[in-house]
Coordinates of C-alpha atoms in Angstrom, one line a residue:
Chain A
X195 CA 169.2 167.8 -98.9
X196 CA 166.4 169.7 -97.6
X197 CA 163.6 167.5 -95.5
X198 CA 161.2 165.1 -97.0
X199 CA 158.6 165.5 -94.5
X200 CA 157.1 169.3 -93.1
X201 CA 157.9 169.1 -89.5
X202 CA 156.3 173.1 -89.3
X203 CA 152.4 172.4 -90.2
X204 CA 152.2 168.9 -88.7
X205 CA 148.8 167.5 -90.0
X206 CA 146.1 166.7 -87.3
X207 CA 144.6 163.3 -88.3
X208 CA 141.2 163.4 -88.6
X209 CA 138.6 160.5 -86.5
X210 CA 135.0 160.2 -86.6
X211 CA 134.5 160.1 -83.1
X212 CA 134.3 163.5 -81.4
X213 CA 135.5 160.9 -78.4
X214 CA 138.7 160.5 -79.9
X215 CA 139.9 163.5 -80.8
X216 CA 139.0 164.7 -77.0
X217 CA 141.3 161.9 -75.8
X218 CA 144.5 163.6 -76.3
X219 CA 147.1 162.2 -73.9
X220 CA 145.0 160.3 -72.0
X221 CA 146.3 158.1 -68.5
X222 CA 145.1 155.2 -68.1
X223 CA 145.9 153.6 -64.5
X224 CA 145.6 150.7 -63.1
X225 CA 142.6 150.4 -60.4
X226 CA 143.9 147.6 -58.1
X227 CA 140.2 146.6 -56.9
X228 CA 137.1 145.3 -58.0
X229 CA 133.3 144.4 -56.5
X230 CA 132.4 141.0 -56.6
X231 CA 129.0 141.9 -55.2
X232 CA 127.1 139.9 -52.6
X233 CA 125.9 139.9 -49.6
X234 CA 126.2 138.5 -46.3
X235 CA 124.8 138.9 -42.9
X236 CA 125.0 137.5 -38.9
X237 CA 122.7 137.2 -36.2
X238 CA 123.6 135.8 -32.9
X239 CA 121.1 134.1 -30.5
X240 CA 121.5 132.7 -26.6
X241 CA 123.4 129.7 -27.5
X242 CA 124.2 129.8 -31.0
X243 CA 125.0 132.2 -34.2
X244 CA 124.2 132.5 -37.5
X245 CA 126.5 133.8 -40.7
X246 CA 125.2 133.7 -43.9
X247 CA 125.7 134.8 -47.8
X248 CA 125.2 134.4 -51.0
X249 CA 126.9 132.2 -53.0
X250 CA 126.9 134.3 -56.6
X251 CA 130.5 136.1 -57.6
X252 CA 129.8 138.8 -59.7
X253 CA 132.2 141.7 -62.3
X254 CA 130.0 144.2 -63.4
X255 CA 126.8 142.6 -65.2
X256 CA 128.5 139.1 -65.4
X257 CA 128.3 136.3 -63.5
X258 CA 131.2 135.0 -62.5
X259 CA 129.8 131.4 -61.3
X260 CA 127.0 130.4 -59.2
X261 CA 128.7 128.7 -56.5
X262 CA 131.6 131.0 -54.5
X263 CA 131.2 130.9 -50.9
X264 CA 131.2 133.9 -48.8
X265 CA 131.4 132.6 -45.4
X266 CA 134.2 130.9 -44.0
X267 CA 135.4 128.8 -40.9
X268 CA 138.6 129.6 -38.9
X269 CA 141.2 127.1 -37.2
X270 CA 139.9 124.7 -38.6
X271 CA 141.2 121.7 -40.6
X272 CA 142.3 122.6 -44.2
X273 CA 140.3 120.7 -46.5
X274 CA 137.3 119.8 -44.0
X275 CA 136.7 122.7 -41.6
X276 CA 137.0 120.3 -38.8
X277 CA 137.2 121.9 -35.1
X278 CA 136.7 125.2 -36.2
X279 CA 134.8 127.5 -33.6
X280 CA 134.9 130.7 -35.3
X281 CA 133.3 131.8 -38.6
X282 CA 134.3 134.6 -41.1
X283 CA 131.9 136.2 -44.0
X284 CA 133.8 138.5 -46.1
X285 CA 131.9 140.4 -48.9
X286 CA 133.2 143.1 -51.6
X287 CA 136.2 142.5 -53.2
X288 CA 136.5 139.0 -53.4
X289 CA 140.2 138.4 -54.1
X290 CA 141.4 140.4 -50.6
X291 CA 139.0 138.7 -48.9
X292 CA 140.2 135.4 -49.7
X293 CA 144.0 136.8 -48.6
X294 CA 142.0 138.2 -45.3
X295 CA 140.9 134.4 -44.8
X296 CA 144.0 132.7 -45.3
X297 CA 145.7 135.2 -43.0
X298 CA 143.4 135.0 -40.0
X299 CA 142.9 131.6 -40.4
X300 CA 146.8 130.9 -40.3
X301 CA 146.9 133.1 -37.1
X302 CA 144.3 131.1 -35.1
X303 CA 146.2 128.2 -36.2
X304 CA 149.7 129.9 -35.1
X305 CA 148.0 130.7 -31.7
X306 CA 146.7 127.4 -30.8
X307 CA 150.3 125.8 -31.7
X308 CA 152.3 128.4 -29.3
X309 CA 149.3 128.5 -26.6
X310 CA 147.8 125.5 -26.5
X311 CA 144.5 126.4 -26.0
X312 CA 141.9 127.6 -29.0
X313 CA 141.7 131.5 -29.6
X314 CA 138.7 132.6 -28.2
X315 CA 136.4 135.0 -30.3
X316 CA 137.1 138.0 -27.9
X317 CA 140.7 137.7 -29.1
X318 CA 140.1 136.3 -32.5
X319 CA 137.9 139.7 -33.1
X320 CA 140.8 141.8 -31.7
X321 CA 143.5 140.0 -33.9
X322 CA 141.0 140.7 -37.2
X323 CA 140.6 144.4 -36.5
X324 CA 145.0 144.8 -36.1
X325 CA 144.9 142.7 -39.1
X326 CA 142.7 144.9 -41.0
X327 CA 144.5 148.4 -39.9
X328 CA 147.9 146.9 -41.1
X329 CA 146.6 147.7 -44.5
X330 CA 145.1 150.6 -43.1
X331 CA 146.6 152.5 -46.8
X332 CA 145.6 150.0 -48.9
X333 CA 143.0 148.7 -47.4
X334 CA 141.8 144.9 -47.5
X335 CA 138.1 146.0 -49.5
X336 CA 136.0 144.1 -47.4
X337 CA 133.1 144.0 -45.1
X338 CA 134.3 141.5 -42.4
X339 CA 131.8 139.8 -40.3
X340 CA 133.0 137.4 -37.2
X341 CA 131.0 135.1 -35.0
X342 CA 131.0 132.1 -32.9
X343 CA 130.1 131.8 -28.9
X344 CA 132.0 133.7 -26.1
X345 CA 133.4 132.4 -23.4
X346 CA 130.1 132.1 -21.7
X347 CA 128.7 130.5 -24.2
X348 CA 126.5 133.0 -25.8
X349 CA 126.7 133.7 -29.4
X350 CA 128.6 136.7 -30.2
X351 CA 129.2 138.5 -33.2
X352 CA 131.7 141.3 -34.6
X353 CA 131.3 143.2 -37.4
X354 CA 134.0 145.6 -39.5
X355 CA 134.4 148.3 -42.4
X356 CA 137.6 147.7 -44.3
X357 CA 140.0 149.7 -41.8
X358 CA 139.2 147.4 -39.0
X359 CA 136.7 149.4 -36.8
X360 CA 134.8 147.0 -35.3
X361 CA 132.1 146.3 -32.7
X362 CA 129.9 143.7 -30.9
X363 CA 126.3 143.2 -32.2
X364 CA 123.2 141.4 -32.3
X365 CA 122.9 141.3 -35.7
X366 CA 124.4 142.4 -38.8
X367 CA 124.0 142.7 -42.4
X368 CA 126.8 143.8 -44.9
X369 CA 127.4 144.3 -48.8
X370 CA 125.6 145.1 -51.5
X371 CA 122.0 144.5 -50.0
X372 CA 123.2 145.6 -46.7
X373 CA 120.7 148.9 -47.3
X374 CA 117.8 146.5 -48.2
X375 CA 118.4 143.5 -45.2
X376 CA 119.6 145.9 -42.4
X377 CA 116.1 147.6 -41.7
X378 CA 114.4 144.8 -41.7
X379 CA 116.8 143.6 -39.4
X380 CA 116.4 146.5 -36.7
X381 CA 112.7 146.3 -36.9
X382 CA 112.3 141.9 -36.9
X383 CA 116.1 141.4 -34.5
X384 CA 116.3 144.7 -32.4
X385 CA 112.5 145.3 -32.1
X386 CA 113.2 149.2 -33.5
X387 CA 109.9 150.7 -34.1
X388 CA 107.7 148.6 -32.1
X389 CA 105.4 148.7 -29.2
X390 CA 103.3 147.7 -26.8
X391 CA 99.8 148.0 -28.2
X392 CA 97.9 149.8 -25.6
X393 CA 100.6 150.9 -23.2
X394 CA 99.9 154.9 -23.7
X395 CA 99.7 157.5 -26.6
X396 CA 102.2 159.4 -27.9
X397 CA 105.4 159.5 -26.0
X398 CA 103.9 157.6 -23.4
X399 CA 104.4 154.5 -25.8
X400 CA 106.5 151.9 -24.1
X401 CA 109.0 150.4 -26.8
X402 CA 109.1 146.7 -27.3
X403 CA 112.1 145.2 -25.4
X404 CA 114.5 143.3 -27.8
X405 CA 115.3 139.6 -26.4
X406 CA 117.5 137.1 -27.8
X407 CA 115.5 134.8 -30.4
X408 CA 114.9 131.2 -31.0
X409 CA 117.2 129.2 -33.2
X410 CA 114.4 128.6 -35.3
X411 CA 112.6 132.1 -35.9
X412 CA 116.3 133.5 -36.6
X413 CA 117.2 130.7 -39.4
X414 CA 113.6 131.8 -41.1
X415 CA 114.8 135.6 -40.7
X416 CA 117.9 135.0 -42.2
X417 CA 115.7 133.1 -45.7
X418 CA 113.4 135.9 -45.4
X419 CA 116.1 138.4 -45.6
X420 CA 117.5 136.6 -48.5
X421 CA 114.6 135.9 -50.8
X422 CA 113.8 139.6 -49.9
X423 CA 117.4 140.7 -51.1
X424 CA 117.4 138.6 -54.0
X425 CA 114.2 140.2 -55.8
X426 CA 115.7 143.3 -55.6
X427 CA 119.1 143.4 -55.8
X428 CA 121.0 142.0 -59.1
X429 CA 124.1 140.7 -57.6
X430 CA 122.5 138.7 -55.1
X431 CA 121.1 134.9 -56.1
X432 CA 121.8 131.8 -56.5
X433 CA 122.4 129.9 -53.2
X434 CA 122.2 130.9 -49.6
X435 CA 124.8 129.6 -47.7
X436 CA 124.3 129.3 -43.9
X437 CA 126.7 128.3 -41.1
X438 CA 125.3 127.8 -37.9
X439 CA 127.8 127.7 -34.3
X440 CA 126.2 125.7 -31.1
X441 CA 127.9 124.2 -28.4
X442 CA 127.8 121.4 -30.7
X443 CA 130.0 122.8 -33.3
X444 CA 129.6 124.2 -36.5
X445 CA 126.7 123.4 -39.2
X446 CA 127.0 124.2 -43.0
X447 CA 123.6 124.5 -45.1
X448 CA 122.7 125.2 -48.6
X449 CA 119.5 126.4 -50.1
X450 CA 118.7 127.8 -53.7
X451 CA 117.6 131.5 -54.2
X452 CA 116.5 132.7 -57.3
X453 CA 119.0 132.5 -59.8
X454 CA 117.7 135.4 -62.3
Chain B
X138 CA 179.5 158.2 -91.6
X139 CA 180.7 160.1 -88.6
X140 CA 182.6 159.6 -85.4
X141 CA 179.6 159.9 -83.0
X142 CA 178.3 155.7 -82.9
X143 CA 175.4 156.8 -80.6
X144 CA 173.4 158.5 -84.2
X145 CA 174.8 155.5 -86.3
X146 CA 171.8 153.6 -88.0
X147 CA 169.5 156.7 -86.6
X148 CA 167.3 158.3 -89.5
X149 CA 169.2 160.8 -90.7
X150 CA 168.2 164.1 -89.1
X151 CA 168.7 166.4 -92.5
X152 CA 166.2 164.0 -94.2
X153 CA 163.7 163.6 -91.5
X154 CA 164.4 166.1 -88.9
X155 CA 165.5 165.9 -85.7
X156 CA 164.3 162.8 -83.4
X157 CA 161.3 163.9 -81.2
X158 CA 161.7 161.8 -78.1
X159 CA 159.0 163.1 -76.3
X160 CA 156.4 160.2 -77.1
X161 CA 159.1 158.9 -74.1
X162 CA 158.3 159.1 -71.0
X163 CA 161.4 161.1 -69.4
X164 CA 159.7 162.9 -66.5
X165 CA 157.7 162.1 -63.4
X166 CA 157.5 159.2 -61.2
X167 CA 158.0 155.5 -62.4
X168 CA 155.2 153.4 -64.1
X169 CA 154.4 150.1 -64.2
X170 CA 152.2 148.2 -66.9
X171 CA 149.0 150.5 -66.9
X172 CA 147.3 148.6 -70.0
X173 CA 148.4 145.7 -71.8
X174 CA 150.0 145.9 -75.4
X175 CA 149.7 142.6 -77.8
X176 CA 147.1 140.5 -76.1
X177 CA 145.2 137.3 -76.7
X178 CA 141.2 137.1 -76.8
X179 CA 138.8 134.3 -74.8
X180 CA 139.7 131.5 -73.4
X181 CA 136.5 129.0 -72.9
X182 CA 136.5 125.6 -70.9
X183 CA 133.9 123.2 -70.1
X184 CA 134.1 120.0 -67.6
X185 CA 132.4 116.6 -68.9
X186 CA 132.5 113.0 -67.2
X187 CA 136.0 112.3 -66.5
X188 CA 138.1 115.7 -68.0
X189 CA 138.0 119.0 -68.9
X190 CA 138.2 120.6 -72.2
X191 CA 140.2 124.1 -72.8
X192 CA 139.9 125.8 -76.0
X193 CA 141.2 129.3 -77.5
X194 CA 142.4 130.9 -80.6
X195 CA 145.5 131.6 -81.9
X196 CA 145.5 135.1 -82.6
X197 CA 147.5 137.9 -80.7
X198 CA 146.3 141.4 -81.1
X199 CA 148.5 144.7 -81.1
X200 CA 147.0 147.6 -79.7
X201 CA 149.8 150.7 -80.0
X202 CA 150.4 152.6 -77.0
X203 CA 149.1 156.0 -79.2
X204 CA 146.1 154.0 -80.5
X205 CA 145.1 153.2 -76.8
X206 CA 142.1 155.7 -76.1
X207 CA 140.4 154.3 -79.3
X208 CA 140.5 150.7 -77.5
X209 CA 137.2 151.1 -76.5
X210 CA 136.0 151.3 -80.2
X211 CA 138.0 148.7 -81.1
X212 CA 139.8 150.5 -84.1
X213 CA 143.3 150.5 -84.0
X214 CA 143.8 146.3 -83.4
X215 CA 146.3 145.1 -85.7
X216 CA 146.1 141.4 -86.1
X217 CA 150.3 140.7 -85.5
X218 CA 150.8 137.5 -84.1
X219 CA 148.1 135.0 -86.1
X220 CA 150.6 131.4 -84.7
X221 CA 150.3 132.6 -80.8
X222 CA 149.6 129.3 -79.0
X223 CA 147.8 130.6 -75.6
X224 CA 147.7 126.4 -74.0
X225 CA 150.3 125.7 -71.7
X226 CA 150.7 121.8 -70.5
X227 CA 151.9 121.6 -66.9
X228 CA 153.2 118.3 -65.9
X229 CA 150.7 115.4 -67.2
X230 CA 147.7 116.6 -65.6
X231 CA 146.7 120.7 -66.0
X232 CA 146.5 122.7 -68.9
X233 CA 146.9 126.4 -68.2
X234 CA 144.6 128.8 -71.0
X235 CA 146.1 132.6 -70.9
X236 CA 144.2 135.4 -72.0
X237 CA 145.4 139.3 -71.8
X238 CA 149.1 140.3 -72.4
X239 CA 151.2 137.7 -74.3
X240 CA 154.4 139.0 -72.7
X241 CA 153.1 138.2 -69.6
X242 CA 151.7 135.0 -70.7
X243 CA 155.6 134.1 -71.9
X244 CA 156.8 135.5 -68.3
X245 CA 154.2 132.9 -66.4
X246 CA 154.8 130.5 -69.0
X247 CA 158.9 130.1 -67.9
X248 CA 157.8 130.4 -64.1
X249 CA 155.8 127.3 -64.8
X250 CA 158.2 125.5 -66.4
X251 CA 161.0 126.5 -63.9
X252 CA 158.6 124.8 -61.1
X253 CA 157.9 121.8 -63.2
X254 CA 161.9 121.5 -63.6
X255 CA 162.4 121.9 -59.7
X256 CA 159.1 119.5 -58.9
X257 CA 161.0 116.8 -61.5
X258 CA 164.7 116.8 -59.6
X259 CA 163.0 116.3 -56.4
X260 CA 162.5 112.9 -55.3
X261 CA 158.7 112.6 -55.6
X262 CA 158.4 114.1 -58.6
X263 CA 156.4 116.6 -60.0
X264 CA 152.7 115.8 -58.3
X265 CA 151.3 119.2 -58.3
X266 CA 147.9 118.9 -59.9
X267 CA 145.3 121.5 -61.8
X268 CA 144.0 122.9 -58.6
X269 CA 147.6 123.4 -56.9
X270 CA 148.7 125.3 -60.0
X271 CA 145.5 127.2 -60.1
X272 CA 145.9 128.0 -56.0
X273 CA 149.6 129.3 -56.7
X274 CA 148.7 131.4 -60.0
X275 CA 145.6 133.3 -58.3
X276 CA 148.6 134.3 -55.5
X277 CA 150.9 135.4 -58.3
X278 CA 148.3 137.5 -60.1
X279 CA 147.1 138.9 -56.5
X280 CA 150.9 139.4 -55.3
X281 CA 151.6 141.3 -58.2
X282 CA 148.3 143.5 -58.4
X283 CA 149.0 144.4 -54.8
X284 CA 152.5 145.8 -56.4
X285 CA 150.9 148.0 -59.0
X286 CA 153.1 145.6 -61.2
X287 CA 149.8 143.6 -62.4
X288 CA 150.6 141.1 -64.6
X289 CA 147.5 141.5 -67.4
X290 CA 146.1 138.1 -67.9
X291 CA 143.0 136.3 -67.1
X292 CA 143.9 132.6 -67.2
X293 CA 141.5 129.1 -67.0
X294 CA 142.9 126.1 -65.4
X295 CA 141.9 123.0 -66.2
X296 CA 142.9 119.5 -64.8
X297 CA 142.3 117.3 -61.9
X298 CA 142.3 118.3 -58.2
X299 CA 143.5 116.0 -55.6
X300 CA 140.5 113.8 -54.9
X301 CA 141.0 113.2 -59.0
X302 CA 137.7 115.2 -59.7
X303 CA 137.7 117.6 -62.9
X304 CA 139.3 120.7 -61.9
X305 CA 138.4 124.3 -63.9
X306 CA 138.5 127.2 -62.3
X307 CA 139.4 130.9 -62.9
X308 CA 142.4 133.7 -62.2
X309 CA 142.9 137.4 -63.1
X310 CA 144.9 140.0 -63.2
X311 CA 143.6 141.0 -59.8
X312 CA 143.8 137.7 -57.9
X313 CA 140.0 137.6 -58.1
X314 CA 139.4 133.7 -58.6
X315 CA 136.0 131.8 -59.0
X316 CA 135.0 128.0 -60.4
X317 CA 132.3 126.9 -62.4
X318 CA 131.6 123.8 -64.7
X319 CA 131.9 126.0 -68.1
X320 CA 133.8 129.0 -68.1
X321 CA 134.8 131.6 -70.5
X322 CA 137.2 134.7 -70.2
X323 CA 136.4 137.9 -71.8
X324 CA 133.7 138.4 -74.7
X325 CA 133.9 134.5 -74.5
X326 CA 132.0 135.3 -71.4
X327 CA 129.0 137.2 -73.0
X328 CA 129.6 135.1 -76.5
X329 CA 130.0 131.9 -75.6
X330 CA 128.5 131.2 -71.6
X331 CA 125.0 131.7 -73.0
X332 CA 125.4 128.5 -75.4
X333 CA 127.3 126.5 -72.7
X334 CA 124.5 127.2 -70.3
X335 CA 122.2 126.1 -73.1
X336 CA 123.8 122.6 -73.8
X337 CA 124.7 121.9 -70.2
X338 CA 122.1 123.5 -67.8
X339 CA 122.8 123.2 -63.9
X340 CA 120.0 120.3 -63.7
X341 CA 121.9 118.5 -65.8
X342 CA 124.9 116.3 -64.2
X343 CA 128.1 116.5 -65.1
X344 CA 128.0 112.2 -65.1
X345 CA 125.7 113.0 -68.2
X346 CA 128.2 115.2 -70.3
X347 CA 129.8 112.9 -72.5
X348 CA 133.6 113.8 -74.3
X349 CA 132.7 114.1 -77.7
X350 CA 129.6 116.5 -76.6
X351 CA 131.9 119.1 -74.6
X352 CA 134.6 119.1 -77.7
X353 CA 131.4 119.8 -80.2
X354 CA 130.4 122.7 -77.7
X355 CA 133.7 124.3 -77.7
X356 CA 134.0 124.1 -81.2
X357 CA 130.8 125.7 -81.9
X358 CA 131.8 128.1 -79.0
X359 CA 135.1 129.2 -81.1
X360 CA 132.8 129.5 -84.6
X361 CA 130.7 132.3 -82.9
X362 CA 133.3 133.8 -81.7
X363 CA 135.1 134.1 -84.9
X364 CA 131.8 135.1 -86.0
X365 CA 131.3 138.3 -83.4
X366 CA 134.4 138.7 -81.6
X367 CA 136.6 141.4 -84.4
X368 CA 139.7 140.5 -82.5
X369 CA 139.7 136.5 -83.1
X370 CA 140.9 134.1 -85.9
X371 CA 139.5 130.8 -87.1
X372 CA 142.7 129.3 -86.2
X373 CA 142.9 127.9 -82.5
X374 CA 143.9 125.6 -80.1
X375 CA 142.3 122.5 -77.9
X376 CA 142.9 120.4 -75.6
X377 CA 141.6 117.7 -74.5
X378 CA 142.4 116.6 -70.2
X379 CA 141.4 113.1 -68.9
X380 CA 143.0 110.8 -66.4
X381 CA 145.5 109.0 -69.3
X382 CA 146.3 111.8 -70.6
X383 CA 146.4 115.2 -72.5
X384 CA 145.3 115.6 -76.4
X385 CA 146.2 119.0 -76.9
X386 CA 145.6 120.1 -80.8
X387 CA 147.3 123.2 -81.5
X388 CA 146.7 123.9 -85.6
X389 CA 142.8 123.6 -85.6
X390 CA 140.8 125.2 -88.4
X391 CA 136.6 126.2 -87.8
X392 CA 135.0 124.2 -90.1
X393 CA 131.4 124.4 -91.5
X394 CA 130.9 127.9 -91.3
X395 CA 128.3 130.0 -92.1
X396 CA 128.2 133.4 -93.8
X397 CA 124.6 133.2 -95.0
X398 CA 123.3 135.2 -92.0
X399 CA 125.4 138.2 -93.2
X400 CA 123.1 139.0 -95.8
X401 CA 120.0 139.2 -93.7
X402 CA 122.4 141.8 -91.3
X403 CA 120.6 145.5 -92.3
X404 CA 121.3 148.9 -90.9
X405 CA 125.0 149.5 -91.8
X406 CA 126.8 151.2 -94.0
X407 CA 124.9 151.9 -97.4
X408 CA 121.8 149.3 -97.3
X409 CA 120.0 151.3 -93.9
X410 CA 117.2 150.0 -94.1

């Protein structure tokens, strides 16, 4: 019986799309990660620090919901966040930095049950960055920020990139309006860029020293920053969330931003 | 018929040539699920004083692995499974609604129940509630993505969390999760967020949002769907969680709908202008 069906001159089926025809065989992989978007930032003052974010969660244009929080606090009691002294802000992809949470708060936990004494930020800020090179290959796809008050009492704060570099700051501004809040930051925080009216011309210009600020003027830095961020950048909104370390412990705050 | 059993019930090759297995992948290294196969559309939930309400349709759609670089187009969707029920019930309280891969849906679907049987032998009994079951899917999904094994769903739970408030919250195929008082998964979340927003704006209280209001929404939710969403059916499930219990409705029809606005619809096909 000879063949029903000519397997020499195999017909080409024929699609509108140019698209489709271009295709051929095509891979299609999975991408394990995703940007939630957001943005977070830390400034740290005499006696206290600040960590802030957004509260929006964000896939591509969608909104996720209004109301994720970024900023998170560590050793603390599960449901409450009782007797925490450290704070966390993770921003980018949202999922890994949940798992970055959950694994440094179980830590701090671990090490006041075999210590007996709370971690203090010092080691708390080493034990993040080990944390983070662990995955140094697949990489947790965050922007970690970590604060609370050193062992003199002053705030202190430690920012990261993904593979756990990390380093003490003043101030710190991270995700997707990083580029917008950071600036201001250097200029209103670390005084870049200004002088001493009067004090010479040209070179002879003494820079302004930066000091450490007020409580207050920092808290209206971090709204400015925000409302700032918020007209310009579309995955920032909503709700800033603030968390605020003193001797006296740690403060939680809400405020609406724009929700457009 | 011959003595070789390995060609038995094989088209014959002097009728239809030789077997071409090279649409088989028989070289290079191992893969795991890169796109999903027969999957389900939205899923869309809304909270209201005192429950939650989960709805989606009953339709699984079949995207062939050589139609897959047409997905995008959205040609190349055969309708195959039109009696897929994408609720689960978990214990008394939580309703589980799965969107994505159906296969996958099945495979979560017997870990759930295989939890629910182990939580029912135990002395206690089985207390896990909508926010426990949402907490242990998110690390599922998220264990499994960080396998390059995803497991291609994007589920809504809804239910009760421990303090007895409504629970409804989010999960995907990447372990990203998020909660919100209305929530829709995929073009649910374009379609069908926009009217929920509308009916229940963030001013309004959640003490305000009565039952029969939040089952009208979800109904009208599913209509446009049907209406705009090619890969849906006007078949589809609800269910209804409060504190007694759980009304889930599995063989719902859309009623009162509306073709009229087809008419008006210019610029395709013949009539252009």
């Amino acid at each position: 019986m000879t063949s029903l069906v000519d397997h020499s001159a195999r017909e080409t089926v024929g699609f509108s799309f140019s698209e489709a025809t271009a295709a051929g065989a095509k891979q299609h992989g999975f991408y394990p990660y995703t940007d939630n978007g957001g943005s977070t930032l830390g400034i740290t003052g005499s006696d206290f620090a600040i960590l802030a974010g957004d509260t929006r969660s964000t896939s591509g244009y969608n909104i996720n919901s209004r109301m994720v929080p970024k900023v998170f606090k560590i050793g603390g009691d599960e449901e409450t966040g009782e007797g925490a002294r450290i704070m966390l802000s993770v921003v980018g992809f949202a999922a890994d930095g949940t798992a970055l949470k959950e694994r440094l708060d179980a830590m701090v936990k671990m090490y006041k049950y075999k210590h007996g004494k709370p971690m203090s930020v010092a080691a708390c800020a080493q034990r993040l960055s080990t944390i983070l090179y662990e995955k140094r290959f697949f990489p947790y796809y965050v922007h970690a920020i970590l604060a609370g008050l050193d062992e003199e009492g002053k705030g202190a704060l430690y920012s990261y990139d993904p593979v756990g570099s990390y380093e003490r700051e003043q101030c710190r501004a991270a995700g997707a309006a990083s580029s917008l809040i950071m600036p201001f930051l250097d200029n209103q925080v670390n005084f870049k860029n200004q002088y001493i009216p009067g004090s010479g011309e040209g070179h002879a210009l003494v820079a302004r020293k930066p000091e450490p600020l007020p409580l207050e003027t920092v808290k209206g830095l971090v709204r400015d920053a925000f409302t700032s961020a918020v007209e310009r950048h579309i995955e920032v909104g909503d709700n800033l969330q603030m968390l605020i370390i003193t001797k006296d412990g740690i403060q939680e705050t809400f405020h609406p931003l724009k929700k457009d | 018929m011959d003595h070789f059993p390995g060609t038995w019930g094989r088209p014959r090759n002097d009728v239809y040539g030789a077997y071409d297995p090279s649409y088989l992948q028989s070289t290079g290294p191992k893969t795991h699920t890169s796109s999903p196969a027969v999957t389900g559309t939205s899923v869309v939930g809304v909270v209201f004083n005192g429950g939650v309400v989960i709805a989606t349709d009953n339709l699984a759609s079949l995207t062939p692995s050589f139609l897959l670089p047409l997905r995008t187009a959205s040609y190349g969707s055969l309708a195959r499974f039109t009696d897929t029920k994408r609720l689960r019930v978990f214990g008394d309280q939580a309703v589980v609604g799965f969107g994505g891969d159906v296969s996958d849906m099945q495979y979560i679907d017997r870990l759930l129940e295989s939890i629910d049987i182990r939580e029912n032998y135990s002395s206690h009994g089985n207390t896990l509630n909508a926010k426990n079951l949402h907490t242990y899917l998110a690390k599922v999904f998220y264990k499994r993505r960080s396998e390059f094994n995803p497991l291609w769903n994007h589920v809504l739970v809804a239910g009760f969390d421990s303090a007895g408030k409504p629970f409804l919250s989010s999960a995907d195929l990447l372990g990203t999760t998020f909660s919100a008082p209305h929530l829709a998964t995929g073009f649910g979340a374009h379609l069908a967020v926009p009217i929920l927003r509308r009916l229940f704006p963030e001013e309004r209280p959640v003490e305000e949002i009565s039952q029969e209001e939040a089952v009208e929404a979800l109904k009208q939710c599913m209509k446009v769907l049907f209406y705009r969403d090619a890969r849906s059916t006007d078949k589809y499930s609800i269910a209804v969680i409060t504190k007694d219990k759980i009304d889930l409705k599995e063989d719902e029809q859309l009623e009162k709908q509306s073709w009229a606005f087809a008419e008006k619809i210019k610029g395709y096909g013949r009539q252009t202008v």
